[in-house]
Coordinates of C-alpha atoms in Angstrom, one line a residue:
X187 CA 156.3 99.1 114.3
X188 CA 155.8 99.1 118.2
X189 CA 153.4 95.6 118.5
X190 CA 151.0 97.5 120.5
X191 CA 150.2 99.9 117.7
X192 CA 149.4 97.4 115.3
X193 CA 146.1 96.8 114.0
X194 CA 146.2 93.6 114.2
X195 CA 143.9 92.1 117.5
X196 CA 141.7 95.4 116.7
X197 CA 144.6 97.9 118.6
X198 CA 144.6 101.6 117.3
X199 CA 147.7 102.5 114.6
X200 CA 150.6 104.8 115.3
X201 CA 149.4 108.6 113.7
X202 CA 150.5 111.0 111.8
X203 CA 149.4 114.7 110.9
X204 CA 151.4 116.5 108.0
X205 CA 150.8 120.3 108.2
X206 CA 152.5 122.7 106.5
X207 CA 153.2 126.7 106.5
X208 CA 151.3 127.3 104.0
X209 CA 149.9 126.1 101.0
X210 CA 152.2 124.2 98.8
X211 CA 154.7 124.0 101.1
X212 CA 155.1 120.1 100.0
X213 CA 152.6 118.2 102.5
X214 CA 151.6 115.8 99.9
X215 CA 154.8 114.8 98.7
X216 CA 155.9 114.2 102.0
X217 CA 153.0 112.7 103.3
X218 CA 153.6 110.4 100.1
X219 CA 157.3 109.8 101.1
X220 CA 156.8 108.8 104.4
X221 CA 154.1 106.5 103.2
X222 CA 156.5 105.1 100.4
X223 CA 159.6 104.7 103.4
X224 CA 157.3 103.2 105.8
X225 CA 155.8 101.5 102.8
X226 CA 159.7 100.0 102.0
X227 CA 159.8 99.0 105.4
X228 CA 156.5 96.7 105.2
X229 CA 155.0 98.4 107.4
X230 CA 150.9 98.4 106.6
X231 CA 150.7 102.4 106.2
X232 CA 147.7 104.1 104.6
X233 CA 147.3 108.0 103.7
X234 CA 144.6 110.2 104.6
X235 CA 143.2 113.9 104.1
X236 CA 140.3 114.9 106.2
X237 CA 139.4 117.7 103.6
X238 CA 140.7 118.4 100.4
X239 CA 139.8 121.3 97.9
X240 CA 141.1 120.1 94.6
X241 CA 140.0 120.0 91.2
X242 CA 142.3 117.2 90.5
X243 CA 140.3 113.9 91.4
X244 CA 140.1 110.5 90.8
X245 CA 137.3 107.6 91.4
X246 CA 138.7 104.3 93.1
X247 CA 137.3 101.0 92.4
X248 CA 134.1 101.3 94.4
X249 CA 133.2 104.4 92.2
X250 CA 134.3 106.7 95.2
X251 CA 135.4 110.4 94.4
X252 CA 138.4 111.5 96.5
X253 CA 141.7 113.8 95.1
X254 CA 144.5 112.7 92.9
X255 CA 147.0 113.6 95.7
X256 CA 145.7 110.7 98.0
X257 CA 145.0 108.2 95.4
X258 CA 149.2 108.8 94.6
X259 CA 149.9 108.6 98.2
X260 CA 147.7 105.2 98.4
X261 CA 150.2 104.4 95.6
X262 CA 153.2 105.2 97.3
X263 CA 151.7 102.8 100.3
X264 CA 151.1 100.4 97.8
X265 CA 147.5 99.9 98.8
X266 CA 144.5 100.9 97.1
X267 CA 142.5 104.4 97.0
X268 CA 139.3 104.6 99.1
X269 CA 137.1 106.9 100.1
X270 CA 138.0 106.9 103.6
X271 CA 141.2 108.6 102.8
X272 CA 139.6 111.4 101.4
X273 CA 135.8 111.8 103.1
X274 CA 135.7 115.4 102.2
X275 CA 136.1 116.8 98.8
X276 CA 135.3 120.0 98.2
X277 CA 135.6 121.1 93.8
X278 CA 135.5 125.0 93.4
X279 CA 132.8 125.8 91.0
X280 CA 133.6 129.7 91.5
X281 CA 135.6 131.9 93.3
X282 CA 132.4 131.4 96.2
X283 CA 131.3 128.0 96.1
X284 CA 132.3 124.5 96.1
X285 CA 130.6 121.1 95.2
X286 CA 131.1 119.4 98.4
X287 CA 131.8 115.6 97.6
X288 CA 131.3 113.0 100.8
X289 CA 132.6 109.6 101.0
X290 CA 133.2 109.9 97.0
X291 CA 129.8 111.1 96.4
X292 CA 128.1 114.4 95.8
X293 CA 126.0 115.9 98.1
X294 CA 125.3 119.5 97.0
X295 CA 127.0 123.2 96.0
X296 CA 128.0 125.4 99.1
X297 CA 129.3 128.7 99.3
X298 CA 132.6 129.2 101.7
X299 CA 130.7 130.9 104.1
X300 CA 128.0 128.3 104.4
X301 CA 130.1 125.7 104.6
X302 CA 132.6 127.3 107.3
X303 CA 129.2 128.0 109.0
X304 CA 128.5 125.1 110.2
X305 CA 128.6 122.4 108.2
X306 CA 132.5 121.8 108.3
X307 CA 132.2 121.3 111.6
X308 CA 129.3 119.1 111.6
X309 CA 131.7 116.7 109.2
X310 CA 134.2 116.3 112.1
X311 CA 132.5 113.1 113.1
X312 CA 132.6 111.7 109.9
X313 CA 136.5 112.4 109.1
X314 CA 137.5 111.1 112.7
X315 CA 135.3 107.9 112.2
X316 CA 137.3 107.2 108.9
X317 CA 140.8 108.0 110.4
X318 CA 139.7 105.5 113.0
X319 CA 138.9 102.7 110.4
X320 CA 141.9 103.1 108.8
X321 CA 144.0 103.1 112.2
X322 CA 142.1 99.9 112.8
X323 CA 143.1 98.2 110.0
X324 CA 147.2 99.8 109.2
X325 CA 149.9 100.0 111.5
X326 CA 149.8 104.1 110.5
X327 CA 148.2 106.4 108.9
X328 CA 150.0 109.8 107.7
X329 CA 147.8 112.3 107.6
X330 CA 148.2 116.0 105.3
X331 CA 147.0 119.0 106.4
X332 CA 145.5 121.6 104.4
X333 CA 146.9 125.4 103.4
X334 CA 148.2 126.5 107.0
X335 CA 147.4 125.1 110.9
X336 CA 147.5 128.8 111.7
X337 CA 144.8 130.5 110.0
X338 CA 143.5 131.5 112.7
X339 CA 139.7 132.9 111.5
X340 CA 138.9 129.2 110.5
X341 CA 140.5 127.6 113.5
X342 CA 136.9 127.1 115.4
X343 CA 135.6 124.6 112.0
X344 CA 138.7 123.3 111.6
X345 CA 138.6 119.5 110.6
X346 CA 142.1 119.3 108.9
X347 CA 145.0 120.8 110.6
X348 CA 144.8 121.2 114.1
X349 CA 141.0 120.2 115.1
X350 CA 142.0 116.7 113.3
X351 CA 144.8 116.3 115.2
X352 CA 143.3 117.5 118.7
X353 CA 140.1 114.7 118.1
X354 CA 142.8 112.1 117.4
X355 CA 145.6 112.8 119.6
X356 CA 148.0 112.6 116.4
X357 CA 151.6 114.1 116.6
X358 CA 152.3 117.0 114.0
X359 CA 155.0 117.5 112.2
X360 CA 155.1 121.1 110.4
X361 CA 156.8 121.2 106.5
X362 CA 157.9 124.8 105.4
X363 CA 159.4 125.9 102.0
X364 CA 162.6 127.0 102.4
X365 CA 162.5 127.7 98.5
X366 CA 160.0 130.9 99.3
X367 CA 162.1 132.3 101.9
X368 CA 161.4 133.3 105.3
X369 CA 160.7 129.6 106.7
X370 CA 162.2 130.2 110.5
X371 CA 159.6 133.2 110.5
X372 CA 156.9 130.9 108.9
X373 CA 157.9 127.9 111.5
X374 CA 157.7 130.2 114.5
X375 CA 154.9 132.3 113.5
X376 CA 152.8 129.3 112.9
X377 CA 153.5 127.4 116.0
X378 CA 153.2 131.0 118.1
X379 CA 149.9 131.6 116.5
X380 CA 148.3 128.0 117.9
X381 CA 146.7 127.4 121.4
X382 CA 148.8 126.1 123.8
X383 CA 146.9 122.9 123.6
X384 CA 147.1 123.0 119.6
X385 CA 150.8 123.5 120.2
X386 CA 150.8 120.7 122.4
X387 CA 150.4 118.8 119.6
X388 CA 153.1 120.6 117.2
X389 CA 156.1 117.6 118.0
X390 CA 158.4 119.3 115.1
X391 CA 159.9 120.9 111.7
X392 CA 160.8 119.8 108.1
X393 CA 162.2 122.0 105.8
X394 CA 161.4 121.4 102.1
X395 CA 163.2 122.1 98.8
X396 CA 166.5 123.5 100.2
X397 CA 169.4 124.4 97.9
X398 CA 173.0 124.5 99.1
X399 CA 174.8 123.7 101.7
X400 CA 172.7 122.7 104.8
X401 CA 175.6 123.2 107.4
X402 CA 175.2 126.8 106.5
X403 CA 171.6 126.6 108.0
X404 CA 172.6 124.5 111.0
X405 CA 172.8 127.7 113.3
X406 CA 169.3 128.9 112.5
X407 CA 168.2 125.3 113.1
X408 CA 169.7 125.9 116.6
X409 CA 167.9 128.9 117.0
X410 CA 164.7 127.6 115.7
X411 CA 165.1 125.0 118.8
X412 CA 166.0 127.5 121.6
X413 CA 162.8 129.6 120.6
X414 CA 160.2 126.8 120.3
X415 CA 161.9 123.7 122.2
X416 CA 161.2 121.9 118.8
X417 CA 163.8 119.6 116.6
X418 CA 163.8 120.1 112.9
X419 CA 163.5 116.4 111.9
X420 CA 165.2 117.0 108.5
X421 CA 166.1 119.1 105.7
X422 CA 165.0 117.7 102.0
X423 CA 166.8 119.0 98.9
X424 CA 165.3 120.5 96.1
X425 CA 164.5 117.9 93.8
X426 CA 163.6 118.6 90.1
X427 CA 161.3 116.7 87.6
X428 CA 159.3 114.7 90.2
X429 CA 156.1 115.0 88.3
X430 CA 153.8 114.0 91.1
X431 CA 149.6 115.0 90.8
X432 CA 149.8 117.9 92.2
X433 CA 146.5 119.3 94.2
X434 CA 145.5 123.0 94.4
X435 CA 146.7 124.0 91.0
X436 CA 149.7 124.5 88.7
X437 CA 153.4 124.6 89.9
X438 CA 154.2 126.8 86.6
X439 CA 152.6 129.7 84.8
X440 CA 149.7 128.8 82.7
X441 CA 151.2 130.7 79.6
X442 CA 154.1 129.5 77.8
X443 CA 155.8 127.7 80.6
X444 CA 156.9 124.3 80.1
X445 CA 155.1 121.6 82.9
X446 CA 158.0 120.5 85.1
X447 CA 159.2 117.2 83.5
X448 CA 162.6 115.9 82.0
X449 CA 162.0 116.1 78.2
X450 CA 164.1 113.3 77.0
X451 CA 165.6 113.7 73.4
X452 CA 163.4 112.5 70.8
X453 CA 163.6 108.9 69.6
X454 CA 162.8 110.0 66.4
X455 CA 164.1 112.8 64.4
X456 CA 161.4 115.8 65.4
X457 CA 160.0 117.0 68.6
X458 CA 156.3 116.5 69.0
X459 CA 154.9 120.1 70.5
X460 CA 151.9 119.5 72.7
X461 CA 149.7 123.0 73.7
X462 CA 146.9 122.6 76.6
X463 CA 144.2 125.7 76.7
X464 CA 144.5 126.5 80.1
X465 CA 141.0 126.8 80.4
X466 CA 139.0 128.5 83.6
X467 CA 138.5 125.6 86.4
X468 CA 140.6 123.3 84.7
X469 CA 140.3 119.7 86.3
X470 CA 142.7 116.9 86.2
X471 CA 145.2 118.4 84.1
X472 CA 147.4 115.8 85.4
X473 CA 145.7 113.8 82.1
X474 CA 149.0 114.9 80.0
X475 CA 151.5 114.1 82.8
X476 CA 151.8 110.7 80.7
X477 CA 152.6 112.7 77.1
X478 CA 154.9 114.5 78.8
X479 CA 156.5 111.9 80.1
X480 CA 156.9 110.7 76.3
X481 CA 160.9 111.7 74.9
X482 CA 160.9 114.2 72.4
X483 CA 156.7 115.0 73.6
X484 CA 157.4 119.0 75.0
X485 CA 153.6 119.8 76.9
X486 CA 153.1 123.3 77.7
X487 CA 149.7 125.0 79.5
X488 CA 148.5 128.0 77.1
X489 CA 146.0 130.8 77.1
X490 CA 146.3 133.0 73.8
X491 CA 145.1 132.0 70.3
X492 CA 148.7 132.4 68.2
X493 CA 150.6 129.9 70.7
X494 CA 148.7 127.1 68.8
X495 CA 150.5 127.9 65.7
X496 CA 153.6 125.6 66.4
X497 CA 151.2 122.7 68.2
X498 CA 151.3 119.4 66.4
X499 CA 148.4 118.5 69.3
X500 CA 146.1 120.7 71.1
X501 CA 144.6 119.2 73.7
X502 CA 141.4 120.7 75.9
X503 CA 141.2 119.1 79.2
X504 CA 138.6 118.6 81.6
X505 CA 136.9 121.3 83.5
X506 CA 134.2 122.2 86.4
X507 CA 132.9 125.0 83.8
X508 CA 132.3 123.5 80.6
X509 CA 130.0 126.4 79.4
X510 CA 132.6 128.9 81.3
X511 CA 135.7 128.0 79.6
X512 CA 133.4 127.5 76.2
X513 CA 132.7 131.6 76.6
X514 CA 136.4 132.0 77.4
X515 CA 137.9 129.7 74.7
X516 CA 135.5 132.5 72.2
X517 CA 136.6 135.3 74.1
X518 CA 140.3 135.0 73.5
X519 CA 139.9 133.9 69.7
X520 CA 141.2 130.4 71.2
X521 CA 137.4 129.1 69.4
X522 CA 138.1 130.2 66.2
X523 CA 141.9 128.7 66.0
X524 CA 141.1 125.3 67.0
X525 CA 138.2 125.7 64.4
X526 CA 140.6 126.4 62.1
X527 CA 143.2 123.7 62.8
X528 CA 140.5 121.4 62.7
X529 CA 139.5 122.0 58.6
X530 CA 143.2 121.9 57.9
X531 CA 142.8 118.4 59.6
X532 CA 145.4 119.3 62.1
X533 CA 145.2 117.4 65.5
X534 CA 142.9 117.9 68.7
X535 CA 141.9 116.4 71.6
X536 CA 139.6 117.1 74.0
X537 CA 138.8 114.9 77.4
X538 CA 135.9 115.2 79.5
X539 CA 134.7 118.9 79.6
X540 CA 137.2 119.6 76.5
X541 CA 135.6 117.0 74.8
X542 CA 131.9 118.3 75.7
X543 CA 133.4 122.1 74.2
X544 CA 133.7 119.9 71.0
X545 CA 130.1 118.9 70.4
X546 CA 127.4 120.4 68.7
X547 CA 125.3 121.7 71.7
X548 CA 125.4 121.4 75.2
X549 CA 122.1 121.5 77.6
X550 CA 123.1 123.0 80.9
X551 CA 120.6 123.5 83.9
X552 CA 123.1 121.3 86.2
X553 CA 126.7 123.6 86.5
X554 CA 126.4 126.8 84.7
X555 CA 122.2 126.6 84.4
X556 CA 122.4 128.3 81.0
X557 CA 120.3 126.4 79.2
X558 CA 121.1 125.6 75.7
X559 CA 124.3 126.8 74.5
X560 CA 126.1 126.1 71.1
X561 CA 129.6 124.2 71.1
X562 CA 132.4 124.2 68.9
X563 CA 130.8 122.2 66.4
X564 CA 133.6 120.1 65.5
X565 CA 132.2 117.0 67.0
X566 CA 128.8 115.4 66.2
X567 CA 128.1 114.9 69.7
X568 CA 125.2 116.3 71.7
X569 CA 125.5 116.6 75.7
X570 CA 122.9 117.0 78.5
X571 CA 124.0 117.5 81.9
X572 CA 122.4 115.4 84.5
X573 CA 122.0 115.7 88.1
X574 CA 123.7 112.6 88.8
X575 CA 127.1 112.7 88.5
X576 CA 128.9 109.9 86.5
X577 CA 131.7 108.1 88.3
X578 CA 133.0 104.8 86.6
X579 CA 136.2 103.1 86.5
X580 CA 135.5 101.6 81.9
X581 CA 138.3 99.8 80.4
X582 CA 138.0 98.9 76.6
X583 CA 139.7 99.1 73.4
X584 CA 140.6 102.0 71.2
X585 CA 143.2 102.2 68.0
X586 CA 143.6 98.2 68.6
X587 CA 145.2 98.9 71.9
X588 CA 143.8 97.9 75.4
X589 CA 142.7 101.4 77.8
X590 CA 141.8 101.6 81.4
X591 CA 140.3 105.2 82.6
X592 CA 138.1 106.8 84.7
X593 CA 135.1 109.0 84.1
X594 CA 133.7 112.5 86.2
X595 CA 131.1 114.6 84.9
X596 CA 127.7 115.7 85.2
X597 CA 127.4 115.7 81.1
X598 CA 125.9 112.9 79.4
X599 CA 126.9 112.8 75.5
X600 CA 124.8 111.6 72.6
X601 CA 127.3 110.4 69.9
X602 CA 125.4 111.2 66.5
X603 CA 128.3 110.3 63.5
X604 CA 131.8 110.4 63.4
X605 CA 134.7 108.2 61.4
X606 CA 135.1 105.9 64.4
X607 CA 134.1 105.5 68.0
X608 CA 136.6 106.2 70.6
X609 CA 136.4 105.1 74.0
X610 CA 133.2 106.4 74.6
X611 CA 133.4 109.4 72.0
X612 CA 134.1 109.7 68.7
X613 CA 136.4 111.2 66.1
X614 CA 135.6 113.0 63.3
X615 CA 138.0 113.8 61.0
X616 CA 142.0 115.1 63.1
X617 CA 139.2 115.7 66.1
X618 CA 139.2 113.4 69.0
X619 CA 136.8 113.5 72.4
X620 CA 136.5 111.2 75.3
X621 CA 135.2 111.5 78.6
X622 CA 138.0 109.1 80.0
X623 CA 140.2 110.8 82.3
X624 CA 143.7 108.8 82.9
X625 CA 143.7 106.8 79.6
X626 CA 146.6 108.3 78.0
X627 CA 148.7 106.3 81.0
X628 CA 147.9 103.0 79.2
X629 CA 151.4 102.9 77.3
X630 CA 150.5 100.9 74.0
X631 CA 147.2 102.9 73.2
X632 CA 149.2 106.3 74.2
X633 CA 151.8 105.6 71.4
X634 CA 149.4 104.6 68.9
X635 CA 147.9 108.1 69.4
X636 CA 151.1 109.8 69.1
X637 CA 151.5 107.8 66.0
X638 CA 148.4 109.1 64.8
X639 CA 148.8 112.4 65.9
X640 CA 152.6 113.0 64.5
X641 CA 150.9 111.4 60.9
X642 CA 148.3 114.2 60.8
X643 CA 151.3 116.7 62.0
X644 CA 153.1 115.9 59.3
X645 CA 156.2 115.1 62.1
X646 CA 159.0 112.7 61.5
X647 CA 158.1 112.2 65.3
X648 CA 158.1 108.5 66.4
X649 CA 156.7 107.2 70.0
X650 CA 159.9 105.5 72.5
X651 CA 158.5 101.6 72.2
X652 CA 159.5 101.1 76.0
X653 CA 157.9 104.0 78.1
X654 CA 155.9 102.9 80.8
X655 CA 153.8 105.4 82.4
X656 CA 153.6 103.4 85.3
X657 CA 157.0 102.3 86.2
X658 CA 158.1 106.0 85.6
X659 CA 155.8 106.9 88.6
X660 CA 156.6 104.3 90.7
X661 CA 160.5 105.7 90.3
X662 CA 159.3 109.0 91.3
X663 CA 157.9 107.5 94.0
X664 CA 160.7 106.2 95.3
X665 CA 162.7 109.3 94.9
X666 CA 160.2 110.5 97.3
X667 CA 160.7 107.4 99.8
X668 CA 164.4 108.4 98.9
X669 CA 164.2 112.2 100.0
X670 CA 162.5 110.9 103.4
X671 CA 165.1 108.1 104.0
X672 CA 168.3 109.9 103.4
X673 CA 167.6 113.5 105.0
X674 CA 164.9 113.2 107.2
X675 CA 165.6 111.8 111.2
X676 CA 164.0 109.1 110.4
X677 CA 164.3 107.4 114.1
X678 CA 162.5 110.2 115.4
X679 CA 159.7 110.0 112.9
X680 CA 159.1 106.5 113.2
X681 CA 158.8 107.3 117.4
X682 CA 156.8 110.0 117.0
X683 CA 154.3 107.4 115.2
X684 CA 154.6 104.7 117.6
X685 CA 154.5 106.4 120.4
X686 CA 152.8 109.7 119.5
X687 CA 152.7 112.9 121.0
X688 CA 155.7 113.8 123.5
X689 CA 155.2 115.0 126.5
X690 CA 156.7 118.3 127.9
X691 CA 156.7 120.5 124.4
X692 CA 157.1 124.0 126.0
X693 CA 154.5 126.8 124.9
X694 CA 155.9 129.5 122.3
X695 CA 153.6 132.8 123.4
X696 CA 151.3 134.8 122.3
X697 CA 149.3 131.8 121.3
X698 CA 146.1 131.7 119.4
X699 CA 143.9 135.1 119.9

């Protein structure tokens, strides 16, 4: 890096804003690859996401909430995940309100139009302070955008996209999906929609997941550059199988659809079929990236009660609405079959709010403010919700294997009975519950589950003795680093960083409205 952007001597770090034309274009896989290349090139690079709405989170080592996305990014940095890289976190509750989560901790509900009512904007203080830090202590910081720079009714309390990038004088750099069609329309309609101060600021193009041949897309890169006096910095194949935690929801349908992962052939002689209720407000479904990632393990998301009749495992994950996914688990007979699998002492397992669906009774004046409502009964566990929310990084011992997790929930359960403790649940009978998120990605204790699991199943299905969850992500990783290095310019990304925003970018009218 340029010595006077480094950190070092308390001098500010090079910048760097990710935006994208819309949502899941692929900001946080790039903002990860970038951060894994400048990561490669030892430069000290951190990531960083003003405001995230994601029920996908994670809880670093200071017991700080922030999203999965940034706590892979941190990994693909190789630092550690803090709350400054994520000081807004907003988890849907409904289709009107969010929990708003600051500096990893919550501070109250808020509907959308409270919160874009002023109190976004009051946060913009906050968010530039922590960009700061970390520009104070890295040599950069790549910063991701949120859904689109260019929507244009929230551009006033914007703290993400463009307002971000205008308080810190960051260059951005604008990803679009190529995959989706219609990205030259996207890339000019975004940066023709912007001030001509926010466009001031707009220093370039990527285009994401492109199939073919690129020299066949050279001449609308030309034009792209005559109509907005912007490069496209680099063209990224479509890459399958990356597996990284994905933010705002699911890349693939929630019925029936395999998750995107290679499925190795089995290392035994049988398959091991994995079925995950897709329940309303499902949170970190990323929990079963790591059985996935098991050969001959096939994980698929499903919402109807006869596609758990092939499942050697069900699994219910975690959720924002444990008393709302318990009405619709009943509601779509999904209740009754895992009742049934479980007295034919056939596999489940439930983590976090899946595991609180398998208790007795659940006392709710906290999420849903129902009161008492009955669970599934298949676990002799009582819950309570609490105002304070739980947020712990445990590490113990379960099926004589070591197990690091982390916990996030409102519900504090009462273990009554049970065969044997696990983690911090219990199982009773082929039923399993824990509220630890993340421990499936300790290898040993994941295979000795499996093992357990395929027993009960009745499957000559036998765990791979050398998968390691974490050395599989840190290959993805660098297929991301990869992706950046090999088809991205990255001489003028590394300048745009150094040296930030360039002068002269020509204004593309009508502008903002």
């Amino acid at each position: 890096m340029n010595g006077r952007l480094k950190a070092a001597g308390g001098a500010v770090g090079g910048g760097l804003l990710v935006a994208g034309t819309t949502s899941d274009a692929g900001k946080s896989v790039v903002t990860a690859g970038i951060c894994r290349w400048l990561a490669r090139r030892g430069v000290r690079v951190a990531p960083f996401k003003a405001q995230n709405m994601s029920l996908n989170s994670f809880v670093t080592r200071e017991g700080a909430e922030i999203g999965r996305a940034q706590a892979m990014q941190a990994a693909a940095a190789r630092v550690e995940p803090t709350a400054l890289m994520n000081p807004v976190l907003l988890k849907p509750g409904s289709d009107r309100s969010s929990q708003v989560v600051l500096l990893g901790k919550p501070v109250g509900e808020l509907s959308a139009r409270g919160y874009h009512a002023g109190r976004q904007e009051q946060l913009l203080g906050t968010v530039t302070d922590c960009l700061a830090e970390l520009r104070r202590t890295h040599d950069a910081v790549i910063c991701e955008g949120a859904g689109s720079p260019a929507e244009i009714n929230l551009r006033r309390t914007d703290i993400v996209n463009m307002g971000l990038a205008r308080a810190a004088r960051i260059p951005v750099v604008v990803v679009g999906d190529i995959d989706r069609g219609g990205v030259f329309a996207s890339f000019f309609g975004t940066t023709a929609l912007l001030s001509k101060e926010d466009q001031a600021l707009v220093a370039g193009y990527l285009v994401n997941k492109f199939r073919g041949d690129v020299t066949l897309l050279e001449p609308g890169l030309a034009m792209l550059r005559d109509l907005t006096g912007r490069q496209t910095l680099g063209v990224l194949p479509f890459a399958h199988g990356l597996g990284i935690d994905e933010e705002d929801g699911l890349r693939v349908s929630l019925r029936g659809a395999v998750r995107e992962s290679v499925v190795a052939p089995p290392h035994g002689a049988e398959v091991l079929r994995v079925a995950v209720c897709a329940v309303p407000l499902m949170s970190n479904f990323t929990d079963v990236d790591a059985l996935a990632a098991e050969p001959g393990v096939v994980v698929r998301f499903v919402d109807r009660a006869e596609e758990l009749a092939d499942a050697d495992l069900v699994v219910l994950p975690g959720t924002r609405g444990t008393v709302r996914a318990l009405e619709w688990l009943r509601a779509r007979g999904l209740a009754d079959a895992i009742a049934r699998r479980a007295a034919e002492g056939r596999p489940v397992l439930g983590i976090c709010g899946g595991f609180q669906m398998l208790g007795e009774l659940i006392e709710d004046e906290v999420e849903s403010k129902a009161g008492t409502v009955e669970g599934l009964g298949l676990l002799p566990v009582r819950v309570r919700f609490a105002a304070e929310k739980t947020l712990a990084r445990p590490a113990g011992t379960a099926l004589g294997e070591p197990v690091e997790g982390y916990e996030i929930h409102h519900g504090v359960a009462e273990v009554t009975g049970g065969d044997e403790e696990f983690l911090d649940g219990c199982r009773a009978g082929s039923v399993w519950g824990t509220h630890w998120h993340g421990s499936l990605e300790s290898d040993g204790f994941r295979r000795a589950l499996l093992r357990r699991v395929a027993a009960d199943a009745g499957r000559a299905f036998v765990p791979a003795p050398d998968t390691c969850f974490a050395a599989l992500r840190e290959e993805q990783l660098d297929r991301l680093g990869d992706l950046i290095e090999e088809h991205a310019d990255t001489t003028a990304l590394l300048r745009l960083i150094e040296e930030g925003v360039p002068d002269g970018l020509p204004f593309v009218p009508p502008g903002a409205p």
